[in-house]
Short mmCIF file of C-alpha atoms (C1' of nucleotides) in Angstrom, two decimals:
data_model
loop_
_atom_site.label_atom_id
_atom_site.label_comp_id
_atom_site.label_asym_id
_atom_site.label_seq_id
_atom_site.Cartn_x
_atom_site.Cartn_y
_atom_site.Cartn_z
CA MET A 7 0.07 -0.01 -0.03
CA GLU A 8 1.27 3.38 -0.99
CA GLN A 9 1.58 6.28 1.27
CA GLU A 10 -1.80 7.55 2.38
CA ASN A 11 -2.29 11.30 2.83
CA PHE A 12 -5.83 12.37 3.27
CA HIS A 13 -5.58 16.09 3.25
CA PHE A 14 -9.23 16.98 3.88
CA SER A 15 -10.55 15.98 7.17
CA ASP A 16 -13.91 15.66 5.73
CA HIS A 17 -12.63 13.53 2.82
CA ASN A 18 -14.22 10.06 2.64
CA HIS A 19 -12.14 8.66 -0.14
CA GLU A 20 -14.50 5.56 -0.77
CA ASN A 21 -17.21 8.01 -1.66
CA CYS A 22 -14.80 9.78 -3.68
CA LYS A 23 -13.48 6.82 -5.66
CA SER A 24 -17.11 5.61 -6.39
CA ALA A 25 -18.02 9.10 -7.59
CA ILE A 26 -15.26 9.06 -10.02
CA ILE A 27 -16.39 5.77 -11.45
CA LYS A 28 -20.05 6.62 -11.61
CA THR A 29 -19.11 9.88 -13.41
CA ALA A 30 -17.14 7.97 -15.96
CA GLU A 31 -20.05 5.48 -16.45
CA LYS A 32 -22.52 8.38 -17.09
CA ARG A 33 -20.16 10.43 -19.25
CA CYS A 34 -19.21 7.38 -21.57
CA GLU A 35 -22.98 6.69 -21.89
CA GLU A 36 -23.65 10.25 -22.90
CA ASN A 37 -20.66 10.37 -25.30
CA GLY A 38 -21.42 6.96 -26.80
CA VAL A 39 -18.08 5.52 -26.02
CA ARG A 40 -17.31 2.31 -24.36
CA PHE A 41 -16.22 2.08 -20.71
CA THR A 42 -14.42 -1.25 -21.12
CA ARG A 43 -13.13 -3.46 -18.39
CA GLN A 44 -9.49 -2.28 -19.01
CA ARG A 45 -10.49 1.32 -19.04
CA ARG A 46 -12.42 0.91 -15.99
CA MET A 47 -9.50 -0.90 -14.30
CA VAL A 48 -7.06 1.91 -15.10
CA LEU A 49 -9.47 4.46 -13.79
CA GLU A 50 -10.10 2.62 -10.62
CA ILE A 51 -6.30 2.35 -9.98
CA LEU A 52 -5.84 6.14 -10.51
CA ALA A 53 -8.91 6.80 -8.26
CA GLU A 54 -7.27 4.79 -5.35
CA SER A 55 -5.62 7.94 -4.30
CA HIS A 56 -5.01 11.57 -5.14
CA GLN A 57 -1.37 10.99 -5.74
CA ALA A 58 0.15 10.99 -9.23
CA ILE A 59 1.01 7.69 -10.56
CA GLY A 60 3.28 6.74 -13.50
CA ALA A 61 2.10 4.53 -16.32
CA TYR A 62 4.59 1.66 -15.36
CA ASP A 63 3.36 1.77 -11.81
CA ILE A 64 -0.25 1.51 -13.00
CA LEU A 65 0.85 -1.41 -15.31
CA GLU A 66 2.23 -3.22 -12.06
CA ARG A 67 -1.02 -2.79 -10.19
CA PHE A 68 -3.03 -3.70 -13.28
CA LYS A 69 -1.17 -6.98 -13.84
CA PRO A 70 -2.68 -9.01 -10.93
CA ASN A 71 -6.11 -8.58 -12.20
CA ALA A 72 -5.55 -8.79 -15.87
CA LYS A 73 -6.88 -11.72 -17.74
CA SER A 74 -3.63 -12.17 -19.77
CA ARG A 75 -0.15 -10.57 -19.78
CA THR A 76 -0.20 -6.86 -20.12
CA ALA A 77 2.10 -4.46 -22.14
CA PRO A 78 2.76 -0.85 -21.54
CA VAL A 79 0.76 0.12 -24.62
CA THR A 80 -2.32 -1.24 -22.95
CA ILE A 81 -2.14 1.21 -20.19
CA TYR A 82 -1.16 3.98 -22.44
CA ARG A 83 -4.15 3.34 -24.62
CA ALA A 84 -6.53 3.26 -21.52
CA LEU A 85 -5.01 6.54 -20.27
CA ASP A 86 -5.42 8.24 -23.77
CA PHE A 87 -9.11 7.28 -23.54
CA LEU A 88 -9.59 8.56 -20.09
CA ILE A 89 -7.73 11.88 -20.83
CA GLU A 90 -9.68 12.32 -24.19
CA ASN A 91 -12.92 12.00 -22.15
CA ASN A 92 -11.76 14.23 -19.27
CA LEU A 93 -11.63 11.40 -16.82
CA ALA A 94 -7.95 11.72 -16.08
CA HIS A 95 -5.30 14.30 -16.47
CA ARG A 96 -1.60 13.79 -17.37
CA LEU A 97 0.91 15.77 -15.10
CA SER A 98 3.75 16.51 -17.43
CA SER A 99 6.11 17.74 -14.76
CA LEU A 100 5.93 14.17 -13.28
CA ASN A 101 5.23 11.99 -16.25
CA ALA A 102 2.39 10.73 -14.21
CA PHE A 103 -1.43 10.56 -14.22
CA VAL A 104 -4.47 11.36 -11.80
CA ALA A 105 -8.12 10.68 -12.10
CA CYS A 106 -10.10 13.83 -12.65
CA SER A 107 -11.73 14.73 -9.43
CA THR A 108 -13.44 17.89 -10.10
CA THR A 109 -16.07 19.23 -12.57
CA HIS A 110 -14.60 22.02 -14.86
CA ASN A 111 -17.58 23.59 -16.53
CA GLY A 112 -15.56 24.97 -19.48
CA LEU A 113 -12.73 26.09 -17.16
CA ASP A 114 -9.06 24.89 -17.47
CA ALA A 115 -7.60 22.49 -14.89
CA GLN A 116 -4.86 23.58 -12.62
CA PHE A 117 -3.01 21.46 -10.15
CA LEU A 118 -1.18 21.87 -6.79
CA VAL A 119 1.45 19.22 -6.70
CA CYS A 120 3.19 18.32 -3.47
CA LYS A 121 6.75 17.38 -4.04
CA LYS A 122 6.98 15.51 -0.85
CA CYS A 123 3.95 13.31 -0.83
CA GLN A 124 3.04 13.49 -4.47
CA TYR A 125 -0.46 14.62 -3.45
CA VAL A 126 -2.25 16.41 -6.18
CA ALA A 127 -5.13 18.78 -5.55
CA GLU A 128 -7.08 19.71 -8.64
CA LEU A 129 -8.29 23.15 -9.08
CA SER A 130 -10.47 24.95 -11.59
CA THR A 131 -10.69 28.44 -10.62
CA ASN A 132 -12.06 31.42 -12.51
CA SER A 133 -9.36 33.84 -11.40
CA LEU A 134 -6.53 31.55 -12.83
CA HIS A 135 -8.37 30.71 -15.92
CA LYS A 136 -9.14 34.36 -16.66
CA ALA A 137 -5.56 35.57 -15.77
CA ILE A 138 -4.06 32.88 -18.24
CA HIS A 139 -6.44 33.85 -20.98
CA LYS A 140 -6.03 37.51 -20.51
CA GLU A 141 -2.01 37.27 -20.82
CA ALA A 142 -2.47 34.93 -23.92
CA GLU A 143 -4.76 37.33 -25.56
CA SER A 144 -2.57 40.34 -25.17
CA ALA A 145 -0.05 38.37 -26.91
CA GLU A 146 -2.43 37.31 -29.73
CA PHE A 147 -2.03 33.79 -28.61
CA THR A 148 -4.94 31.22 -28.96
CA VAL A 149 -4.91 29.01 -25.97
CA THR A 150 -5.92 25.39 -26.43
CA SER A 151 -4.39 23.49 -23.49
CA PRO A 152 -2.81 25.33 -20.54
CA MET A 153 -0.76 23.31 -18.47
CA ILE A 154 -0.68 24.63 -15.01
CA GLU A 155 1.14 22.51 -12.55
CA ILE A 156 2.08 24.26 -9.24
CA ARG A 157 4.70 22.44 -7.51
CA GLY A 158 5.48 23.07 -3.85
CA ILE A 159 4.67 21.76 -0.28
CA CYS A 160 1.11 21.02 0.95
CA SER A 161 0.15 22.06 4.37
CA THR A 162 0.23 18.55 5.87
CA CYS A 163 3.82 18.10 4.78
CA LYS A 164 4.90 21.34 5.89
CA LYS A 165 3.68 20.72 9.43
CA SER A 166 5.66 17.50 9.62
CA MET B 9 18.47 24.89 -40.77
CA GLU B 10 15.21 24.44 -38.62
CA GLN B 11 12.05 26.34 -39.20
CA GLU B 12 12.59 30.09 -38.74
CA ASN B 13 9.70 31.96 -37.25
CA PHE B 14 10.47 35.35 -35.97
CA HIS B 15 7.19 36.56 -34.29
CA PHE B 16 8.35 40.10 -33.58
CA SER B 17 8.80 42.30 -36.52
CA ASP B 18 11.27 44.26 -34.54
CA HIS B 19 13.16 41.40 -33.29
CA ASN B 20 16.86 41.12 -34.18
CA HIS B 21 17.82 37.81 -33.23
CA GLU B 22 21.49 38.29 -33.55
CA ASN B 23 21.28 40.86 -30.86
CA CYS B 24 18.97 38.73 -28.64
CA LYS B 25 21.43 35.81 -29.04
CA SER B 26 24.47 37.86 -28.04
CA ALA B 27 22.58 39.47 -25.18
CA ILE B 28 21.86 35.95 -23.95
CA ILE B 29 25.40 34.96 -24.03
CA LYS B 30 26.61 38.18 -22.29
CA THR B 31 24.06 37.57 -19.45
CA ALA B 32 25.40 34.22 -18.90
CA GLU B 33 28.89 35.51 -18.84
CA LYS B 34 28.04 38.13 -16.47
CA ARG B 35 25.90 35.97 -14.12
CA CYS B 36 28.42 33.22 -13.95
CA GLU B 37 31.01 35.71 -13.02
CA GLU B 38 28.76 37.11 -10.17
CA ASN B 39 27.78 33.73 -8.99
CA GLY B 40 31.44 32.48 -9.05
CA VAL B 41 30.61 29.56 -11.26
CA ARG B 42 32.40 28.53 -14.53
CA PHE B 43 31.04 29.21 -17.76
CA THR B 44 32.74 26.49 -19.64
CA ARG B 45 33.15 25.73 -23.37
CA GLN B 46 30.43 23.11 -23.10
CA ARG B 47 27.97 25.09 -21.20
CA ARG B 48 28.62 27.93 -23.60
CA MET B 49 28.08 25.69 -26.45
CA VAL B 50 24.96 24.30 -25.20
CA LEU B 51 23.49 27.68 -24.43
CA GLU B 52 24.51 29.00 -27.92
CA ILE B 53 22.50 26.12 -29.38
CA LEU B 54 19.40 27.02 -27.33
CA ALA B 55 19.88 30.66 -28.05
CA GLU B 56 19.88 30.08 -31.80
CA SER B 57 15.97 30.26 -31.78
CA HIS B 58 13.05 30.69 -29.56
CA GLN B 59 11.99 27.34 -30.21
CA ALA B 60 11.97 24.55 -27.70
CA ILE B 61 14.68 21.82 -28.53
CA GLY B 62 15.13 18.36 -27.06
CA ALA B 63 18.39 17.16 -25.38
CA TYR B 64 19.13 14.69 -28.23
CA ASP B 65 18.59 17.37 -30.84
CA ILE B 66 21.01 19.61 -29.00
CA LEU B 67 23.33 16.71 -28.82
CA GLU B 68 23.32 16.46 -32.72
CA ARG B 69 24.04 20.12 -33.10
CA PHE B 70 26.78 19.92 -30.37
CA LYS B 71 28.63 16.94 -31.97
CA PRO B 72 30.08 18.80 -35.12
CA ASN B 73 31.98 21.28 -32.87
CA ALA B 74 32.98 18.92 -29.94
CA LYS B 75 36.47 18.04 -29.27
CA SER B 76 35.66 14.38 -28.82
CA ARG B 77 32.70 12.08 -28.99
CA THR B 78 29.89 13.22 -26.81
CA ALA B 79 27.24 11.40 -24.83
CA PRO B 80 23.65 12.46 -23.74
CA VAL B 81 24.92 12.90 -20.08
CA THR B 82 27.15 15.75 -21.33
CA ILE B 83 24.25 17.72 -22.68
CA TYR B 84 22.08 17.00 -19.44
CA ARG B 85 24.80 18.12 -17.16
CA ALA B 86 25.17 21.39 -19.10
CA LEU B 87 21.51 21.82 -19.19
CA ASP B 88 21.27 21.18 -15.45
CA PHE B 89 23.89 23.81 -14.93
CA LEU B 90 22.03 26.33 -17.11
CA ILE B 91 18.75 25.79 -15.54
CA GLU B 92 20.21 26.06 -12.02
CA ASN B 93 21.67 29.45 -12.96
CA ASN B 94 18.44 30.37 -14.59
CA LEU B 95 19.86 30.68 -18.07
CA ALA B 96 17.69 28.19 -19.41
CA HIS B 97 14.23 26.58 -18.84
CA ARG B 98 12.78 23.01 -19.11
CA LEU B 99 9.51 22.81 -20.82
CA SER B 100 7.92 19.67 -19.21
CA SER B 101 5.09 19.47 -21.54
CA LEU B 102 7.56 19.08 -24.43
CA ASN B 103 10.60 17.38 -22.80
CA ALA B 104 12.51 20.27 -24.28
CA PHE B 105 14.57 23.05 -23.42
CA VAL B 106 14.84 26.92 -24.25
CA ALA B 107 17.20 29.64 -23.38
CA CYS B 108 16.07 32.04 -20.76
CA SER B 109 15.17 35.33 -22.66
CA THR B 110 13.84 37.59 -19.92
CA THR B 111 14.56 38.95 -16.68
CA HIS B 112 12.36 37.65 -13.95
CA ASN B 113 12.81 39.99 -10.93
CA GLY B 114 11.72 37.29 -8.47
CA LEU B 115 8.63 36.50 -10.50
CA ASP B 116 7.72 33.06 -11.92
CA ALA B 117 8.21 32.27 -15.50
CA GLN B 118 5.27 31.58 -17.87
CA PHE B 119 5.47 30.22 -21.37
CA LEU B 120 3.21 30.37 -24.38
CA VAL B 121 4.12 27.47 -26.42
CA CYS B 122 2.84 27.20 -30.05
CA LYS B 123 1.96 23.61 -31.05
CA LYS B 124 2.55 24.21 -34.70
CA CYS B 125 5.84 26.07 -34.71
CA GLN B 126 7.24 25.18 -31.35
CA TYR B 127 7.91 28.73 -30.82
CA VAL B 128 8.09 29.68 -27.18
CA ALA B 129 7.49 33.06 -25.74
CA GLU B 130 8.57 33.66 -22.24
CA LEU B 131 6.68 35.66 -19.92
CA SER B 132 6.96 36.87 -16.33
CA THR B 133 3.86 38.64 -15.61
CA ASN B 134 2.84 39.98 -12.18
CA SER B 135 -0.86 39.31 -12.78
CA LEU B 136 -0.33 35.62 -13.32
CA HIS B 137 2.28 35.30 -10.63
CA LYS B 138 -0.05 36.95 -8.21
CA ALA B 139 -3.10 34.83 -9.37
CA ILE B 140 -1.16 31.52 -8.87
CA HIS B 141 0.20 32.50 -5.46
CA LYS B 142 -3.14 33.67 -4.31
CA GLU B 143 -4.74 30.39 -5.27
CA ALA B 144 -2.11 28.25 -3.55
CA GLU B 145 -2.29 30.36 -0.51
CA SER B 146 -5.88 29.81 -0.06
CA ALA B 147 -5.23 26.07 -0.17
CA GLU B 148 -2.38 26.53 2.42
CA PHE B 149 0.04 25.36 -0.20
CA THR B 150 3.57 26.67 -0.31
CA VAL B 151 4.68 27.37 -3.98
CA THR B 152 8.19 26.48 -4.83
CA SER B 153 8.29 25.83 -8.72
CA PRO B 154 5.08 26.61 -10.66
CA MET B 155 5.05 25.04 -14.21
CA ILE B 156 3.06 27.20 -16.36
CA GLU B 157 3.11 26.14 -20.03
CA ILE B 158 0.30 27.62 -21.99
CA ARG B 159 -0.06 25.56 -25.18
CA GLY B 160 -2.00 26.98 -28.31
CA ILE B 161 -1.48 28.65 -31.47
CA CYS B 162 0.66 31.74 -32.14
CA SER B 163 -0.62 34.69 -34.08
CA THR B 164 1.70 34.00 -37.02
CA CYS B 165 0.59 30.30 -37.40
CA LYS B 166 -3.05 31.31 -36.93
CA LYS B 167 -2.93 33.53 -40.01
CA SER B 168 -1.48 30.82 -42.29
"C1'" DA C 16 54.95 20.26 -8.52
"C1'" DA C 17 51.27 18.60 -5.03
"C1'" DT C 18 46.48 18.82 -3.62
"C1'" DG C 19 41.65 18.87 -3.51
"C1'" DA C 20 37.46 20.23 -6.01
"C1'" DA C 21 34.96 20.73 -10.16
"C1'" DA C 22 34.01 19.38 -14.61
"C1'" DT C 23 34.32 15.92 -18.21
"C1'" DG C 24 34.64 11.15 -20.42
"C1'" DT C 25 32.89 6.53 -20.85
"C1'" DT C 26 29.88 2.85 -20.61
"C1'" DA C 27 25.96 0.78 -19.33
"C1'" DT C 28 21.30 1.04 -17.74
"C1'" DT C 29 16.78 2.63 -16.45
"C1'" DA C 30 12.42 5.10 -17.40
"C1'" DT C 31 8.99 6.48 -20.45
"C1'" DG C 32 6.33 6.28 -24.65
"C1'" DT C 33 5.19 4.66 -29.48
"C1'" DT C 34 4.75 1.87 -34.06
"C1'" DA C 35 3.30 -1.79 -36.55
"C1'" DC C 36 0.63 -5.37 -37.37
"C1'" DA C 37 -2.22 -9.43 -35.90
"C1'" DT C 38 -6.30 -11.01 -33.61
"C1'" DA C 39 -10.75 -10.56 -31.26
"C1'" DA C 40 -14.88 -8.53 -29.58
"C1'" DA C 41 -18.84 -5.47 -30.27
"C1'" DC C 42 -22.13 -3.45 -33.30
"C1'" DA C 43 -25.07 -2.76 -37.17
"C1'" DT C 44 -27.41 -4.61 -41.46
"C1'" DT C 45 -29.19 -7.84 -43.86
"C1'" DA D 6 -27.92 -16.29 -37.42
"C1'" DA D 7 -24.42 -14.74 -41.20
"C1'" DT D 8 -22.01 -10.75 -42.83
"C1'" DG D 9 -19.25 -6.78 -43.00
"C1'" DT D 10 -17.46 -2.93 -40.42
"C1'" DT D 11 -15.62 -0.51 -36.57
"C1'" DT D 12 -13.52 -0.48 -32.30
"C1'" DA D 13 -10.65 -2.54 -28.91
"C1'" DT D 14 -6.99 -5.59 -27.51
"C1'" DG D 15 -2.75 -8.60 -27.91
"C1'" DT D 16 2.01 -8.98 -29.12
"C1'" DA D 17 6.59 -7.85 -30.11
"C1'" DA D 18 9.84 -4.75 -31.12
"C1'" DC D 19 11.41 -0.11 -31.00
"C1'" DA D 20 12.18 4.78 -30.10
"C1'" DT D 21 13.06 8.50 -26.99
"C1'" DA D 22 14.42 10.66 -22.76
"C1'" DA D 23 17.11 10.65 -18.75
"C1'" DT D 24 20.33 8.67 -15.16
"C1'" DA D 25 24.15 5.93 -12.68
"C1'" DA D 26 28.53 4.59 -11.64
"C1'" DC D 27 33.05 5.12 -12.00
"C1'" DA D 28 37.28 6.72 -14.32
"C1'" DT D 29 39.95 10.56 -15.86
"C1'" DT D 30 41.03 15.33 -16.74
"C1'" DT D 31 41.17 20.24 -15.95
"C1'" DC D 32 41.72 24.14 -13.00
"C1'" DA D 33 42.62 27.03 -8.96
"C1'" DT D 34 45.36 27.25 -4.81
"C1'" DT D 35 48.84 25.98 -1.77
#
DNA sequence: AATGAAATGTTATTATGTTACATAAACATT
DNA sequence: AATGTTTATGTAACATAATAACATTTCATT
């Protein structure tokens, strides 16, 4: 079992996990895409925690429950699917992935990434969204996918 | 010769290049660190353009002027040095590097990255800096190194 | 010249991600 | 149910990015 770090005292992660899966089922239904066994398994692995996890680590956790031998490309394909459907995000600064845990309502995602515990808090704030688009606009730049990964130390790690 | 794309009509890149090297000489002097032949060569390669360039591409351009055979680690060591001394930046979203082309004055760096031409505009704006730190603060998060890479299409590419 | 610290050389290895092509499962149409 | 089509998965090899470990050289200072 990896490091546990529940940063919100009121955070019931079991609920959180099942909410992520339910959202996925619903969105796939709506979008007319298939939430297959493998895609579900990868999302479940991601949803186990709010820590970023690398593709090869996902692979290791995937193998025990796989029906046959599994290659990296299987994981990457599932991740591509999840990311396309906004069910997961890639953190470039870590070469790692997290389940999407917020609704974005058309706003960009932003991440607070703790260097110590790898905990990832997902934000989607209007103020940052606006600031980014305003700056881009004044450079006549058309934003498609901002990558906002704010690295630092979370409050829990700071205390210890 | 790689794709040229001078986005500023008033941008004399020869001046820009030599300014980058001059800044590096000065800063290394001040910091009491050595601006060696290899470090200079790597920075010169980066300063050739405002496009992001990968370590192995740098290596290819490095080899012709190298005194002996050169391995990847040589490039990475030079890059580490340049980044530590704020003379270059790593763009995580591209696994690539650019010469630092602005003064930051204590503000975080932000990048506008064109997906089409790989052109990188380096910003260091107060408004984005503030927005980031404000959001982090309200999550009791201590920022150390924000990674702000705004991907999209630059004005030049949009026209074409 | 002798010393110690920083920089570089050399080789191998690890980590991350993709290509190409074969097979199979799901879906729609007859 | 049989057929063809699309979508998903299996399999193996490959490509790209980055680091580890240890030997050697360079440089500034004694």
